[in-house]
Amino acid sequence: MEDTDPVEAPAAELVVHPERRGTGHGRALGAALLAATGKRLRVWAHGGSSAARHLAQVLGLSLFRELRQLRRSLVPLDLAEPVLPEGVTVRTFEPGRDDAAWLAVNRAAFAHHPEQGSLTQQDLDDRKAEPWFDPKGFFLAERDGALIGFHWTKVHAEEGLGEVYVVGVLPDAQGGGLGKALTSIGLHHLAAEGLPTVMLYVDADNTPAVTVYERMGFTTHEVDLMYRTES
């Protein structure tokens, strides 16, 4: 259980061994979590099974968030070359030099998404220290020398899997195809790295993003559901 968010209710993940399901263990664990959190709780149900839905209903939890994992093959990468909006250029991230500008754009692009939009310099430093971090896969879009969007890719080396880690565009630069172009640039990069498959996570209610990704050949691979108490 995680209880570090100053605003949101504590978050937890509840798992019951397949051979022990249907015997009340899930209900007992859920009740214990509710008691420990004062009936303020968020719980992830990975895979969105009917059993998890039933347990959430029994515990009095309501569906709050649907997170989809989408995937597509990169072999072949049947996408046209990306077309950038007029006046926009793309280069790769330079650690240190671009930190402050990227944090500002990320904050503006994800003002509606507290988890992503609240990233700090320390959060960025932590990610730059990860073994998977590679600035060659971190693309920045600029207009007149100012950063207006980005696509940060990630490689899961052990799984041989690429990821559209995060794509962000300033609000006043949205709607002109920049997000799609940045996504395409990242996919071409991951394909050139020899990765056979790419994945991404997107909230189901982010209809514009889901539409763009589906048009680019992504399909739903897995669904995770978050339930929470109403209080």
GROMACS .gro file of C-alpha atoms in nm, residues 39-45 52-66 224-231:
model
   30
   39LYS     CA    1  -1.226   0.373   0.415
   40ARG     CA    2  -1.026   0.596   0.178
   41LEU     CA    3  -0.875   0.364  -0.080
   42ARG     CA    4  -0.772   0.322  -0.443
   43VAL     CA    5  -0.707  -0.030  -0.574
   44TRP     CA    6  -0.567  -0.148  -0.906
   45ALA     CA    7  -0.721  -0.455  -1.071
   52ALA     CA    8  -1.203  -0.830  -0.964
   53ARG     CA    9  -1.508  -0.631  -1.072
   54HIS     CA   10  -1.727  -0.837  -0.841
   55LEU     CA   11  -1.490  -0.795  -0.547
   56ALA     CA   12  -1.479  -0.419  -0.600
   57GLN     CA   13  -1.859  -0.410  -0.597
   58VAL     CA   14  -1.873  -0.614  -0.276
   59LEU     CA   15  -1.624  -0.378  -0.111
   60GLY     CA   16  -1.822  -0.073  -0.219
   61LEU     CA   17  -1.558   0.055  -0.462
   62SER     CA   18  -1.643   0.240  -0.784
   63LEU     CA   19  -1.456   0.231  -1.114
   64PHE     CA   20  -1.239   0.543  -1.134
   65ARG     CA   21  -0.981   0.484  -1.406
   66GLU     CA   22  -0.928   0.251  -1.700
  224ASP     CA   23  -0.597  -0.231  -1.585
  225LEU     CA   24  -0.881  -0.085  -1.379
  226MET     CA   25  -0.857   0.139  -1.075
  227TYR     CA   26  -1.138   0.132  -0.822
  228ARG     CA   27  -1.179   0.371  -0.532
  229THR     CA   28  -1.405   0.462  -0.246
  230GLU     CA   29  -1.634   0.757  -0.294
  231SER     CA   30  -1.526   0.928   0.029
   0.00000   0.00000   0.00000
